[in-house]
Amino acid sequence: VHEVVHWHTAGYKSLYFFAYSLVGWLEPGRLLFWVNLYHVAICLLLSWQYYRLARDAGLPKRWAQGFILLHALLFGNFCFSFFRYYSLASTAFAQLGAIVLIRLTITWAKHHRRSLEPQRHKEPTGLKITLCPQRLRGSISDRIRLIRGFIARLLSPLTLHLSLFLSALCAALLVVNNHVQGLGIAALGCASVIAWKIVRWPGPRWKGWLILTTLLTTGSLAVYYGWPRSPKFEAVAMEPHWLTSWQGLNFFPPDGTAYPRSIAILGMMGVLNLLAGIYLCLRRQMIGWLTVGPILLLALPLTAVPLADNFARGHKEIITFTRMFFSIPAGLALAALLRELILRRQARARPSRFTLHHSLFSLPSPFTLHPSLFLRFRLSAFVCLLSALLLFTILPASHPWQNHFWHALARPPADLSFTQESAELAQLVPVPLHPSPFTLLSSSPRHPSP
């Protein structure tokens, strides 16, 4: 509506001005309170979407809640937390839309997978109508109910796909109108879910891996030889060595151009998260593919060339290429791996976990947990928590460790927190000296000149 908004380079990001519009009518003294409340609300929305993502990916309720705490500590860049830095920007809304798109893809993949699985101990799949003479001789309402149920069962797949399509369209519009990078983040996450679905193709295990390898190789060769690159592609992507010789993202060599920016987002804990994701990938688990899939896709020209060419065409800084790593849920693979290890240990100890007393009716509790086994589990949990605490506190936040834990504890200096200015502005009464549509408010100088 306002033409002045479009003068700004980020004018297309509609919700960039949403937070400022909400607090524009407030008194200066109450501004920080309501801004903090808005910040908390956005962080809760992001956390809720990541919690639902973990639940859709297979984590139980308690483990998904633990992942949210870990994610809040690890998700960010080299000098800021994602939640604290982007809460007042439209990037938070774009990230919300990206996570919604990934969750919708998971819903579609799970539904389609159930339809492909062979039905055991059941009749062959197909539409079979059985008409009961008693029902046909019933009332008209019974006949209408029978026909309505038949139509609902017939149209249920179509209704599901239509609802998924409409929801995905709304989420994509939310992303496009706030930050276009969310489309790349969503595309990497959705492609990772599809890769998981292909790997779990019905039949022998090697069949799914063969299909996935063939698709990635064919697509990468087609993009490498057939993608129409812009004239500035060489200067933007190849000469600074952002891409490898096969034109995938060159993030692995420590002395490379892309490595500092890549490790700044991943962090050392993110590297451990990737190792856990590789293990889960080999076990064909979705959480593993959500973690490793974006790295695998960015290492291939199938994904790296279109993204780098887009940066070259748009005259943008290619360092924002590494923002695509925001598609990796930080700490999700670590939480899933820890849960799997605990379950395996419990399964191995299950035969000797309980002692059955001779007289079941003479004791209030016939089963007694072995004290040694109970202490062993307590000790294992204590060792895991102590190790995680040591890693969080010992690893520095500087390069190359990039420990994002300190972002949650960081406090801005007094001259950047706006608290003193807010208190001073609350005491000022704007009285213009002459008729003017503008009012200038100024705080007292910190170091007045003599």
XYZ file of C-alpha atoms in Angstrom:
450
model
C 0.000 0.000 0.000
C 2.754 2.476 0.961
C 5.052 3.388 -1.877
C 7.894 4.300 0.485
C 8.159 0.677 1.594
C 9.085 -0.384 -1.930
C 12.007 2.026 -1.967
C 13.800 -0.327 0.392
C 15.736 -3.250 -1.048
C 13.835 -5.614 1.271
C 10.458 -4.056 0.501
C 9.094 -7.306 -0.908
C 9.530 -8.971 2.489
C 6.122 -8.042 3.812
C 6.491 -9.187 7.414
C 9.794 -7.364 7.874
C 7.657 -4.413 8.986
C 5.130 -6.450 10.950
C 6.839 -6.222 14.344
C 7.501 -2.499 13.965
C 3.881 -1.859 13.015
C 2.717 -3.571 16.194
C 4.860 -1.461 18.524
C 4.630 1.844 16.675
C 1.790 3.160 18.838
C 3.419 2.269 22.182
C 5.021 4.648 24.625
C 8.839 4.594 24.537
C 9.029 3.326 28.109
C 7.001 0.184 27.276
C 8.627 -0.510 23.934
C 11.248 -3.026 25.057
C 8.749 -5.017 27.129
C 6.426 -5.621 24.189
C 9.308 -6.258 21.790
C 10.592 -8.951 24.162
C 7.107 -10.458 24.317
C 6.927 -10.523 20.521
C 10.381 -12.143 20.397
C 9.295 -14.895 22.799
C 6.142 -15.541 20.758
C 8.112 -15.996 17.518
C 10.636 -18.298 19.253
C 7.779 -20.417 20.605
C 6.262 -20.693 17.120
C 9.594 -21.834 15.695
C 10.133 -24.285 18.537
C 6.631 -25.698 18.088
C 7.206 -26.336 14.386
C 10.532 -28.049 15.071
C 8.868 -30.100 17.797
C 6.201 -31.232 15.327
C 8.948 -31.995 12.802
C 10.716 -34.242 15.314
C 7.429 -35.996 16.138
C 6.650 -36.536 12.453
C 10.166 -37.880 11.915
C 9.645 -40.555 14.578
C 10.820 -39.184 17.926
C 8.566 -39.767 20.968
C 7.164 -36.864 22.915
C 9.826 -36.580 25.650
C 12.713 -37.002 23.237
C 11.247 -34.381 20.912
C 11.071 -31.956 23.828
C 14.707 -32.667 24.658
C 15.633 -32.063 21.018
C 13.970 -28.629 21.171
C 16.206 -27.613 24.075
C 19.283 -28.866 22.236
C 18.169 -27.172 19.030
C 17.742 -23.814 20.764
C 21.360 -24.037 21.964
C 22.961 -25.153 18.694
C 20.976 -23.466 15.913
C 22.642 -20.325 14.629
C 25.663 -18.798 12.945
C 29.195 -17.962 14.022
C 28.247 -14.965 16.180
C 24.494 -15.171 16.746
C 21.700 -17.543 17.622
C 19.058 -18.051 14.943
C 16.262 -17.447 17.430
C 17.740 -14.267 18.915
C 18.928 -12.770 15.634
C 15.976 -13.407 13.312
C 13.031 -13.121 15.719
C 12.236 -9.534 14.644
C 12.910 -10.207 10.950
C 10.811 -11.851 8.267
C 13.325 -14.714 8.109
C 11.560 -16.327 11.056
C 8.301 -16.510 9.096
C 10.119 -17.904 6.068
C 11.692 -20.586 8.266
C 8.247 -21.432 9.659
C 6.945 -21.927 6.133
C 9.958 -24.056 5.189
C 9.464 -26.398 8.142
C 5.765 -26.692 7.304
C 6.643 -27.704 3.734
C 9.028 -30.378 5.011
C 6.367 -31.718 7.394
C 3.802 -31.877 4.595
C 6.288 -33.871 2.514
C 6.762 -36.280 5.421
C 2.985 -36.720 5.677
C 2.735 -37.448 1.968
C 5.689 -39.859 2.049
C 4.308 -41.831 4.982
C 0.836 -42.085 3.435
C 2.229 -43.124 0.053
C 4.542 -45.631 1.698
C 1.633 -47.337 3.470
C -0.183 -47.590 0.165
C 2.848 -49.281 -1.428
C 3.460 -51.786 1.354
C 2.128 -55.278 0.614
C -0.929 -56.271 2.579
C -0.184 -59.447 4.505
C -2.869 -61.879 5.597
C -5.442 -59.823 3.761
C -7.336 -60.072 0.540
C -5.676 -58.639 -2.592
C -5.864 -54.892 -2.856
C -8.626 -53.513 -4.991
C -12.110 -52.151 -4.791
C -14.585 -54.744 -3.621
C -18.210 -53.929 -2.983
C -20.369 -56.222 -0.917
C -24.056 -55.470 -0.875
C -26.035 -56.842 2.064
C -29.674 -57.610 1.308
C -30.593 -56.555 4.859
C -29.015 -53.148 4.351
C -30.628 -52.724 0.957
C -33.971 -53.397 2.491
C -33.377 -50.808 5.223
C -34.634 -47.269 5.389
C -33.669 -44.523 2.983
C -31.375 -42.919 5.600
C -29.435 -46.185 5.932
C -28.994 -46.353 2.174
C -27.814 -42.736 2.046
C -25.365 -43.409 4.889
C -24.041 -46.488 3.083
C -23.542 -44.585 -0.170
C -21.940 -41.657 1.668
C -19.439 -43.946 3.385
C -18.591 -45.612 0.082
C -17.971 -42.229 -1.590
C -15.854 -41.044 1.368
C -13.629 -44.144 1.152
C -13.347 -43.677 -2.596
C -12.383 -39.984 -2.383
C -10.190 -40.103 0.743
C -6.860 -40.287 -1.177
C -7.951 -37.406 -3.410
C -9.045 -35.342 -0.402
C -5.700 -35.942 1.351
C -3.658 -34.908 -1.674
C -5.827 -31.830 -2.242
C -5.457 -30.708 1.378
C -1.696 -31.265 1.238
C -1.473 -29.272 -1.978
C -3.460 -26.330 -0.592
C -1.441 -26.321 2.641
C 1.836 -26.438 0.695
C 0.662 -23.561 -1.499
C -0.109 -21.407 1.544
C 3.254 -22.248 3.139
C 5.100 -21.462 -0.109
C 3.353 -18.077 -0.332
C 4.374 -17.358 3.262
C 7.997 -18.126 2.373
C 8.073 -16.154 -0.881
C 6.624 -13.004 0.694
C 9.190 -12.993 3.508
C 12.520 -14.496 2.459
C 13.205 -16.380 -0.761
C 16.025 -18.394 0.830
C 13.314 -20.359 2.657
C 12.398 -22.010 -0.656
C 15.920 -23.410 -0.953
C 15.840 -24.595 2.658
C 12.456 -26.244 2.111
C 13.594 -27.811 -1.173
C 16.615 -29.434 0.498
C 14.497 -30.798 3.356
C 11.753 -32.098 1.057
C 14.305 -33.705 -1.259
C 15.885 -35.428 1.747
C 12.496 -36.884 2.723
C 11.975 -38.126 -0.843
C 15.454 -39.696 -0.770
C 14.492 -41.539 2.432
C 11.331 -42.742 0.738
C 13.281 -44.040 -2.269
C 15.796 -45.850 -0.060
C 12.930 -47.620 1.719
C 11.437 -48.760 -1.565
C 9.570 -52.080 -1.191
C 11.757 -55.016 -2.080
C 15.447 -55.775 -1.568
C 17.467 -53.135 0.260
C 19.887 -52.619 -2.625
C 17.022 -51.708 -4.945
C 16.247 -48.405 -3.233
C 19.918 -47.416 -3.012
C 20.371 -48.219 -6.710
C 17.375 -46.099 -7.717
C 18.574 -43.151 -5.596
C 22.140 -43.347 -6.936
C 20.878 -43.483 -10.504
C 18.618 -40.458 -10.040
C 21.316 -38.332 -8.365
C 23.952 -39.264 -10.956
C 21.680 -38.687 -13.945
C 20.394 -35.374 -12.584
C 23.890 -34.135 -11.748
C 25.222 -34.976 -15.209
C 22.253 -33.274 -16.848
C 22.768 -30.095 -14.800
C 26.560 -30.127 -15.264
C 26.359 -30.277 -19.054
C 23.001 -28.654 -19.768
C 22.370 -25.854 -17.255
C 22.563 -22.409 -18.958
C 24.982 -20.537 -16.701
C 25.139 -16.756 -16.521
C 28.245 -14.892 -17.767
C 29.251 -14.042 -14.174
C 29.090 -17.650 -12.980
C 32.834 -18.231 -13.336
C 33.782 -15.033 -11.507
C 31.283 -15.492 -8.679
C 31.484 -19.241 -8.027
C 34.455 -20.875 -9.728
C 37.317 -18.394 -9.396
C 36.839 -17.892 -5.623
C 36.740 -21.716 -5.393
C 33.276 -21.902 -3.854
C 32.601 -24.886 -6.094
C 34.710 -27.959 -6.726
C 35.916 -29.202 -10.088
C 32.671 -31.154 -10.488
C 30.834 -27.945 -9.425
C 29.529 -29.052 -6.075
C 29.848 -26.922 -2.946
C 33.502 -26.970 -1.838
C 32.887 -26.980 1.917
C 35.165 -29.818 3.020
C 38.839 -28.618 2.690
C 39.773 -26.640 5.846
C 41.801 -24.180 3.740
C 39.004 -23.713 1.209
C 36.856 -20.653 0.645
C 33.539 -22.100 1.753
C 34.783 -24.002 4.811
C 34.867 -21.066 7.309
C 31.297 -20.060 6.482
C 30.107 -23.667 6.481
C 31.612 -24.589 9.845
C 30.317 -21.279 11.230
C 26.752 -22.514 10.771
C 27.334 -26.189 11.498
C 29.724 -25.828 14.443
C 31.681 -28.649 16.021
C 28.516 -30.026 17.607
C 26.963 -29.912 14.158
C 29.781 -32.112 12.865
C 28.963 -34.657 15.581
C 25.327 -34.328 14.559
C 26.300 -35.138 10.958
C 28.228 -38.233 12.058
C 25.163 -39.400 13.972
C 23.070 -38.683 10.876
C 25.327 -40.838 8.698
C 24.834 -43.749 11.083
C 21.057 -43.262 11.007
C 21.139 -42.991 7.208
C 22.752 -46.405 6.956
C 19.870 -47.710 9.064
C 17.430 -46.026 6.657
C 15.918 -43.702 9.254
C 14.257 -40.449 8.221
C 16.070 -38.348 10.839
C 19.388 -39.383 9.319
C 18.300 -38.252 5.869
C 16.984 -34.938 7.210
C 20.486 -34.364 8.628
C 22.764 -35.677 5.874
C 20.510 -35.077 2.857
C 21.183 -31.312 2.530
C 24.959 -31.862 2.714
C 24.794 -34.608 0.070
C 22.642 -32.515 -2.266
C 24.815 -29.399 -1.929
C 27.909 -31.467 -2.747
C 26.424 -32.371 -6.149
C 26.018 -30.090 -9.195
C 22.342 -31.068 -9.252
C 21.737 -28.522 -6.465
C 24.905 -26.420 -6.222
C 24.946 -25.161 -9.816
C 21.384 -23.711 -9.872
C 21.918 -22.028 -6.492
C 25.305 -20.547 -7.415
C 23.995 -19.407 -10.788
C 21.078 -17.696 -9.053
C 23.523 -15.768 -6.871
C 25.530 -14.802 -9.961
C 22.432 -13.576 -11.831
C 21.080 -11.613 -8.878
C 24.386 -9.805 -8.126
C 24.286 -11.155 -4.574
C 27.059 -12.216 -2.234
C 27.657 -15.922 -2.607
C 28.561 -16.210 1.082
C 24.816 -16.487 1.703
C 25.089 -19.861 -0.059
C 25.871 -21.465 3.295
C 22.524 -20.347 4.713
C 21.153 -23.473 3.081
C 22.664 -25.355 6.036
C 19.778 -23.950 8.075
C 17.757 -26.805 6.569
C 19.570 -29.223 8.935
C 17.724 -29.600 12.283
C 20.557 -28.986 14.730
C 20.839 -31.795 17.282
C 18.030 -33.979 15.902
C 20.313 -36.848 14.870
C 22.169 -36.699 18.208
C 18.907 -37.028 20.134
C 17.729 -39.902 17.915
C 21.062 -41.733 18.201
C 21.153 -41.383 21.990
C 17.618 -42.769 22.212
C 18.528 -45.717 19.996
C 21.615 -46.542 22.053
C 19.613 -46.461 25.285
C 16.893 -48.685 23.815
C 19.489 -51.172 22.601
C 21.094 -51.345 26.000
C 17.738 -51.855 27.657
C 16.902 -54.624 25.186
C 20.162 -56.441 25.945
C 19.547 -56.168 29.693
C 15.869 -57.120 29.575
C 16.270 -60.887 30.273
C 18.070 -60.219 33.569
C 16.363 -56.998 34.472
C 13.843 -58.411 36.962
C 13.985 -61.031 39.700
C 10.851 -63.160 40.063
C 10.222 -64.155 43.668
C 9.095 -67.696 44.517
C 5.872 -66.641 46.192
C 4.008 -64.116 44.070
C 1.229 -63.597 46.601
C 3.353 -63.029 49.691
C 4.926 -59.812 48.411
C 3.274 -56.504 47.553
C 5.496 -56.280 44.463
C 6.459 -59.646 42.940
C 9.024 -58.087 40.578
C 12.115 -56.306 41.907
C 14.501 -54.268 39.796
C 18.131 -55.236 40.208
C 19.907 -52.431 42.101
C 23.085 -52.930 40.088
C 21.221 -52.567 36.795
C 19.359 -49.502 38.031
C 22.600 -47.855 39.104
C 24.168 -48.782 35.772
C 21.479 -46.934 33.833
C 21.722 -43.978 36.193
C 25.483 -43.916 35.724
C 25.172 -44.072 31.919
C 22.731 -41.169 31.850
C 24.966 -39.165 34.190
C 28.026 -39.799 32.015
C 26.163 -38.710 28.848
C 24.898 -35.506 30.455
C 28.296 -34.723 31.961
C 30.024 -35.264 28.606
C 27.546 -32.987 26.843
C 27.988 -30.304 29.514
C 31.768 -30.498 29.191
C 31.582 -30.162 25.418
C 29.251 -27.188 25.706
C 31.435 -25.363 28.222
C 34.964 -26.320 27.143
C 34.708 -25.816 23.370
C 35.305 -22.135 22.539
C 32.996 -20.047 20.398
C 35.836 -18.972 18.108
C 36.919 -20.551 14.837
C 37.214 -23.470 14.119
C 35.186 -24.874 17.040
C 32.192 -22.567 16.636
C 30.440 -23.557 19.845
C 26.973 -22.013 19.517
C 26.120 -22.723 23.141
C 27.550 -19.367 24.203
C 25.065 -17.505 21.987
C 22.261 -18.339 24.411
C 24.241 -16.894 27.330
C 25.593 -13.794 25.595
C 24.465 -10.415 26.849
C 24.797 -7.309 24.688
C 26.784 -4.393 26.124
C 24.920 -1.571 27.796
C 25.422 0.877 24.918
C 23.785 -1.576 22.499
C 20.881 -2.815 24.630
C 18.794 0.391 24.298
C 17.708 0.169 27.951
C 19.086 3.522 29.061
C 17.788 5.299 25.958
C 14.361 3.772 26.525
C 14.269 5.017 30.114
C 15.336 8.516 29.083
C 12.859 8.710 26.217
C 10.057 7.686 28.567
C 10.666 10.864 30.627
C 10.726 13.221 27.663
C 7.649 15.159 26.638
C 7.925 16.168 23.002
C 7.165 19.887 22.805
C 8.018 21.232 19.348
C 9.441 24.740 19.363
C 7.780 25.592 16.059
C 4.986 24.057 14.038
C 6.407 21.040 12.252
C 5.115 17.574 11.302
C 8.328 16.042 12.682
C 9.463 15.619 16.278
C 13.080 14.932 17.213
C 13.819 13.011 20.409
C 17.393 12.787 21.642
C 18.960 11.235 24.719
C 21.688 12.912 26.758
C 25.254 12.462 25.447
C 27.381 9.774 27.055
C 30.607 11.786 27.139
C 29.831 15.532 26.846
C 32.629 17.621 25.504
C 34.260 20.138 27.948
